[in-house]
Amino acid sequence: MDAQLQAPPAPVFLSEGYTTEQESVMWVRVHDQHLQNIDIINNDGERLFSVEGPGGYSSMTLRRPLKDASGQPVFDLRRKLGWHAEDPDGNKIAEIAHKKFFTSKHTAVDAKILGSGAVVEMRPRDAMGLTNYFNIGNSTIAEISFHLNNIKERFVRDRDISVFRVRVAEGVDLGLVTLMALIRVEMAHVWR
């Protein structure tokens, strides 16, 4: 059953210019094992964002640069003693941390948005974390679900390693939701 989505009472932005005008669906399509080739597309198949990194293990912080459809940098996701996001100028804009380990809530993650001080929570709907909700306060702003899982097949050709479906409420920053989705994707791949 899909969650009832709504925008937070006060707008929260990670980056300007990517706010949804209506409730929408986007798809996170992972093309490689090292999470350096990812497309985020809308329901019509149009690219919204992409991750095109330098290749597996070529960055000490596992840097994943996110670009919009026009190729402009949005943020870099990095992992060094925890995750964080940096804007195109290298300034830290979000800090992301696990809240639970080794429990049925293993996908519980909080992201503090440094510009506004808002906290985005990712919480699992089920014990396996196949579906997760993104919350700001009492508002569920998005929902992410596994759609296709070929992670265990190491040498997959001509198909995606994994695909996630993300529903997003009206009036929500897609950059913010994409950040949380990339964290969930990384957890799914690393833990396999």
mmCIF file of C-alpha atoms in Angstrom:
data_model
loop_
_atom_site.group_PDB
_atom_site.id
_atom_site.type_symbol
_atom_site.label_atom_id
_atom_site.label_comp_id
_atom_site.label_asym_id
_atom_site.label_seq_id
_atom_site.Cartn_x
_atom_site.Cartn_y
_atom_site.Cartn_z
ATOM 1 C CA MET A 1 0.000 0.000 0.000
ATOM 2 C CA ASP A 2 1.381 3.385 -0.977
ATOM 3 C CA ALA A 3 1.990 6.014 1.687
ATOM 4 C CA GLN A 4 -0.011 9.239 1.853
ATOM 5 C CA LEU A 5 2.548 11.837 0.706
ATOM 6 C CA GLN A 6 2.624 15.531 1.600
ATOM 7 C CA ALA A 7 5.070 18.410 1.455
ATOM 8 C CA PRO A 8 6.602 19.568 4.743
ATOM 9 C CA PRO A 9 5.001 22.619 6.402
ATOM 10 C CA ALA A 10 8.058 24.755 5.550
ATOM 11 C CA PRO A 11 9.953 24.112 2.298
ATOM 12 C CA VAL A 12 13.299 22.315 2.650
ATOM 13 C CA PHE A 13 15.799 22.596 -0.189
ATOM 14 C CA LEU A 14 19.124 20.945 -0.794
ATOM 15 C CA SER A 15 19.428 22.734 -4.137
ATOM 16 C CA GLU A 16 17.237 25.277 -5.904
ATOM 17 C CA GLY A 17 15.262 24.684 -9.083
ATOM 18 C CA TYR A 18 14.166 21.042 -8.753
ATOM 19 C CA THR A 19 10.861 21.354 -6.875
ATOM 20 C CA THR A 20 8.005 19.078 -7.928
ATOM 21 C CA GLU A 21 4.826 20.748 -9.184
ATOM 22 C CA GLN A 22 2.678 17.677 -8.524
ATOM 23 C CA GLU A 23 3.046 14.252 -6.969
ATOM 24 C CA SER A 24 5.376 12.331 -9.249
ATOM 25 C CA VAL A 25 7.312 9.104 -9.711
ATOM 26 C CA MET A 26 10.971 8.780 -10.555
ATOM 27 C CA TRP A 27 13.070 5.683 -11.189
ATOM 28 C CA VAL A 28 16.627 5.117 -9.975
ATOM 29 C CA ARG A 29 18.334 2.792 -12.463
ATOM 30 C CA VAL A 30 21.714 1.428 -11.333
ATOM 31 C CA HIS A 31 23.875 0.193 -14.214
ATOM 32 C CA ASP A 32 27.049 -1.023 -12.436
ATOM 33 C CA GLN A 33 28.281 -2.708 -9.255
ATOM 34 C CA HIS A 34 30.319 0.307 -8.087
ATOM 35 C CA LEU A 35 27.412 2.781 -8.209
ATOM 36 C CA GLN A 36 29.290 5.045 -10.607
ATOM 37 C CA ASN A 37 26.717 4.846 -13.419
ATOM 38 C CA ILE A 38 23.175 5.677 -12.273
ATOM 39 C CA ASP A 39 20.286 7.315 -14.101
ATOM 40 C CA ILE A 40 17.340 8.944 -12.346
ATOM 41 C CA ILE A 41 14.460 9.233 -14.790
ATOM 42 C CA ASN A 42 10.824 10.291 -14.607
ATOM 43 C CA ASN A 43 7.814 8.125 -15.504
ATOM 44 C CA ASP A 44 8.098 9.230 -19.154
ATOM 45 C CA GLY A 45 11.691 7.986 -19.395
ATOM 46 C CA GLU A 46 13.228 11.478 -19.407
ATOM 47 C CA ARG A 47 16.498 11.820 -17.497
ATOM 48 C CA LEU A 48 16.262 14.043 -14.422
ATOM 49 C CA PHE A 49 19.686 13.363 -12.881
ATOM 50 C CA SER A 50 22.664 11.086 -13.393
ATOM 51 C CA VAL A 51 25.691 9.854 -11.500
ATOM 52 C CA GLU A 52 28.749 9.327 -13.658
ATOM 53 C CA GLY A 53 31.672 8.720 -11.357
ATOM 54 C CA PRO A 54 35.319 8.051 -12.036
ATOM 55 C CA GLY A 55 35.012 4.276 -11.542
ATOM 56 C CA GLY A 56 35.106 1.883 -8.638
ATOM 57 C CA TYR A 57 37.591 2.600 -5.868
ATOM 58 C CA SER A 58 39.250 5.515 -7.709
ATOM 59 C CA SER A 59 38.205 7.957 -4.974
ATOM 60 C CA MET A 60 39.159 7.543 -1.329
ATOM 61 C CA THR A 61 35.782 8.988 -0.288
ATOM 62 C CA LEU A 62 33.746 7.032 -2.876
ATOM 63 C CA ARG A 63 32.702 10.324 -4.487
ATOM 64 C CA ARG A 64 29.504 10.198 -6.528
ATOM 65 C CA PRO A 65 28.814 13.412 -8.446
ATOM 66 C CA LEU A 66 25.144 14.050 -9.232
ATOM 67 C CA LYS A 67 24.355 16.090 -12.348
ATOM 68 C CA ASP A 68 21.021 17.302 -13.653
ATOM 69 C CA ALA A 69 19.638 16.581 -17.134
ATOM 70 C CA SER A 70 21.609 19.466 -18.658
ATOM 71 C CA GLY A 71 24.889 18.187 -17.181
ATOM 72 C CA GLN A 72 25.133 20.845 -14.451
ATOM 73 C CA PRO A 73 26.532 19.627 -11.097
ATOM 74 C CA VAL A 74 23.957 19.422 -8.295
ATOM 75 C CA PHE A 75 25.975 17.877 -5.440
ATOM 76 C CA ASP A 76 28.617 15.280 -4.659
ATOM 77 C CA LEU A 77 27.785 12.412 -2.326
ATOM 78 C CA ARG A 78 30.845 11.346 -0.340
ATOM 79 C CA ARG A 79 31.509 8.734 2.302
ATOM 80 C CA LYS A 80 34.314 9.211 4.798
ATOM 81 C CA LEU A 81 33.494 8.283 8.378
ATOM 82 C CA GLY A 82 29.838 8.709 7.440
ATOM 83 C CA TRP A 83 28.111 10.202 4.435
ATOM 84 C CA HIS A 84 27.875 13.851 3.513
ATOM 85 C CA ALA A 85 26.892 15.932 0.501
ATOM 86 C CA GLU A 86 28.837 18.860 -0.934
ATOM 87 C CA ASP A 87 27.638 21.572 -3.298
ATOM 88 C CA PRO A 88 29.532 22.192 -6.576
ATOM 89 C CA ASP A 89 31.857 24.629 -4.723
ATOM 90 C CA GLY A 90 32.906 21.930 -2.225
ATOM 91 C CA ASN A 91 30.883 23.254 0.734
ATOM 92 C CA LYS A 92 29.235 20.647 2.950
ATOM 93 C CA ILE A 93 25.446 20.951 2.625
ATOM 94 C CA ALA A 94 24.201 17.783 4.365
ATOM 95 C CA GLU A 95 25.397 15.256 6.931
ATOM 96 C CA ILE A 96 23.920 11.772 6.817
ATOM 97 C CA ALA A 97 24.104 9.177 9.616
ATOM 98 C CA HIS A 98 22.749 5.708 10.417
ATOM 99 C CA LYS A 99 20.375 5.570 13.362
ATOM 100 C CA LYS A 100 20.048 1.779 13.730
ATOM 101 C CA PHE A 101 22.357 -1.105 12.864
ATOM 102 C CA PHE A 102 21.730 -4.855 12.784
ATOM 103 C CA THR A 103 18.015 -4.600 13.548
ATOM 104 C CA SER A 104 14.838 -4.670 11.503
ATOM 105 C CA LYS A 105 15.309 -0.894 11.274
ATOM 106 C CA HIS A 106 18.720 -1.242 9.592
ATOM 107 C CA THR A 107 17.764 1.283 6.896
ATOM 108 C CA ALA A 108 16.989 4.027 9.442
ATOM 109 C CA VAL A 109 19.052 7.028 8.348
ATOM 110 C CA ASP A 110 18.887 10.737 9.220
ATOM 111 C CA ALA A 111 20.142 13.548 6.993
ATOM 112 C CA LYS A 112 20.661 16.982 8.505
ATOM 113 C CA ILE A 113 20.343 19.714 5.876
ATOM 114 C CA LEU A 114 22.883 22.287 7.014
ATOM 115 C CA GLY A 115 21.299 25.312 5.282
ATOM 116 C CA SER A 116 17.962 24.988 7.072
ATOM 117 C CA GLY A 117 18.751 22.699 10.005
ATOM 118 C CA ALA A 118 15.915 20.384 8.900
ATOM 119 C CA VAL A 119 16.300 16.638 9.404
ATOM 120 C CA VAL A 120 15.118 14.187 6.765
ATOM 121 C CA GLU A 121 14.475 10.731 8.200
ATOM 122 C CA MET A 122 14.496 7.521 6.170
ATOM 123 C CA ARG A 123 12.549 4.780 7.934
ATOM 124 C CA PRO A 124 11.695 1.255 6.728
ATOM 125 C CA ARG A 125 8.095 0.167 6.238
ATOM 126 C CA ASP A 126 8.997 -3.529 6.439
ATOM 127 C CA ALA A 127 11.619 -5.669 8.197
ATOM 128 C CA MET A 128 13.751 -6.078 5.057
ATOM 129 C CA GLY A 129 13.690 -2.380 4.194
ATOM 130 C CA LEU A 130 12.273 -3.074 0.730
ATOM 131 C CA THR A 131 10.129 0.035 1.079
ATOM 132 C CA ASN A 132 11.274 3.108 2.997
ATOM 133 C CA TYR A 133 9.628 6.425 3.803
ATOM 134 C CA PHE A 134 11.390 9.812 3.747
ATOM 135 C CA ASN A 135 9.961 12.056 6.470
ATOM 136 C CA ILE A 136 10.438 15.648 7.563
ATOM 137 C CA GLY A 137 8.700 16.042 10.906
ATOM 138 C CA ASN A 138 5.269 14.424 10.581
ATOM 139 C CA SER A 139 5.210 14.745 6.767
ATOM 140 C CA THR A 140 6.061 11.795 4.554
ATOM 141 C CA ILE A 141 7.618 13.537 1.551
ATOM 142 C CA ALA A 142 8.613 10.455 -0.466
ATOM 143 C CA GLU A 143 8.594 6.668 -0.596
ATOM 144 C CA ILE A 144 11.282 4.434 -2.156
ATOM 145 C CA SER A 145 10.772 0.761 -3.060
ATOM 146 C CA PHE A 146 12.850 -1.965 -4.646
ATOM 147 C CA HIS A 147 11.459 -2.656 -8.097
ATOM 148 C CA LEU A 148 14.120 -4.904 -9.657
ATOM 149 C CA ASN A 149 17.015 -6.670 -7.981
ATOM 150 C CA ASN A 150 19.841 -8.281 -9.992
ATOM 151 C CA ILE A 151 22.480 -7.352 -7.412
ATOM 152 C CA LYS A 152 23.583 -10.949 -6.781
ATOM 153 C CA GLU A 153 24.330 -11.511 -10.463
ATOM 154 C CA ARG A 154 27.874 -10.187 -10.709
ATOM 155 C CA PHE A 155 28.226 -9.941 -14.479
ATOM 156 C CA VAL A 156 24.891 -8.632 -15.671
ATOM 157 C CA ARG A 157 24.840 -7.488 -19.280
ATOM 158 C CA ASP A 158 22.141 -5.578 -21.125
ATOM 159 C CA ARG A 159 20.072 -4.951 -18.004
ATOM 160 C CA ASP A 160 20.187 -2.899 -14.827
ATOM 161 C CA ILE A 161 21.782 -4.176 -11.629
ATOM 162 C CA SER A 162 18.879 -2.728 -9.647
ATOM 163 C CA VAL A 163 15.936 -0.379 -10.075
ATOM 164 C CA PHE A 164 14.151 1.597 -7.379
ATOM 165 C CA ARG A 165 10.779 3.356 -7.671
ATOM 166 C CA VAL A 166 10.503 6.678 -5.833
ATOM 167 C CA ARG A 167 7.202 8.490 -5.278
ATOM 168 C CA VAL A 168 7.573 12.178 -4.388
ATOM 169 C CA ALA A 169 4.993 14.582 -2.948
ATOM 170 C CA GLU A 170 4.093 17.876 -4.591
ATOM 171 C CA GLY A 171 6.289 20.818 -3.546
ATOM 172 C CA VAL A 172 9.349 18.734 -2.603
ATOM 173 C CA ASP A 173 12.962 19.236 -3.740
ATOM 174 C CA LEU A 174 13.929 16.354 -6.068
ATOM 175 C CA GLY A 175 17.604 16.915 -5.236
ATOM 176 C CA LEU A 176 16.874 16.233 -1.567
ATOM 177 C CA VAL A 177 14.889 13.070 -2.386
ATOM 178 C CA THR A 178 17.611 11.921 -4.787
ATOM 179 C CA LEU A 179 20.232 12.291 -2.047
ATOM 180 C CA MET A 180 18.236 9.995 0.241
ATOM 181 C CA ALA A 181 17.556 7.571 -2.615
ATOM 182 C CA LEU A 182 21.285 7.295 -3.381
ATOM 183 C CA ILE A 183 21.951 6.449 0.267
ATOM 184 C CA ARG A 184 19.330 3.672 0.126
ATOM 185 C CA VAL A 185 20.776 2.363 -3.150
ATOM 186 C CA GLU A 186 24.286 2.258 -1.682
ATOM 187 C CA MET A 187 23.083 0.363 1.379
ATOM 188 C CA ALA A 188 21.303 -2.183 -0.838
ATOM 189 C CA HIS A 189 24.428 -2.813 -2.914
ATOM 190 C CA VAL A 190 27.041 -2.793 -0.165
ATOM 191 C CA TRP A 191 25.083 -5.220 2.001
ATOM 192 C CA ARG A 192 24.793 -7.850 -0.738
#
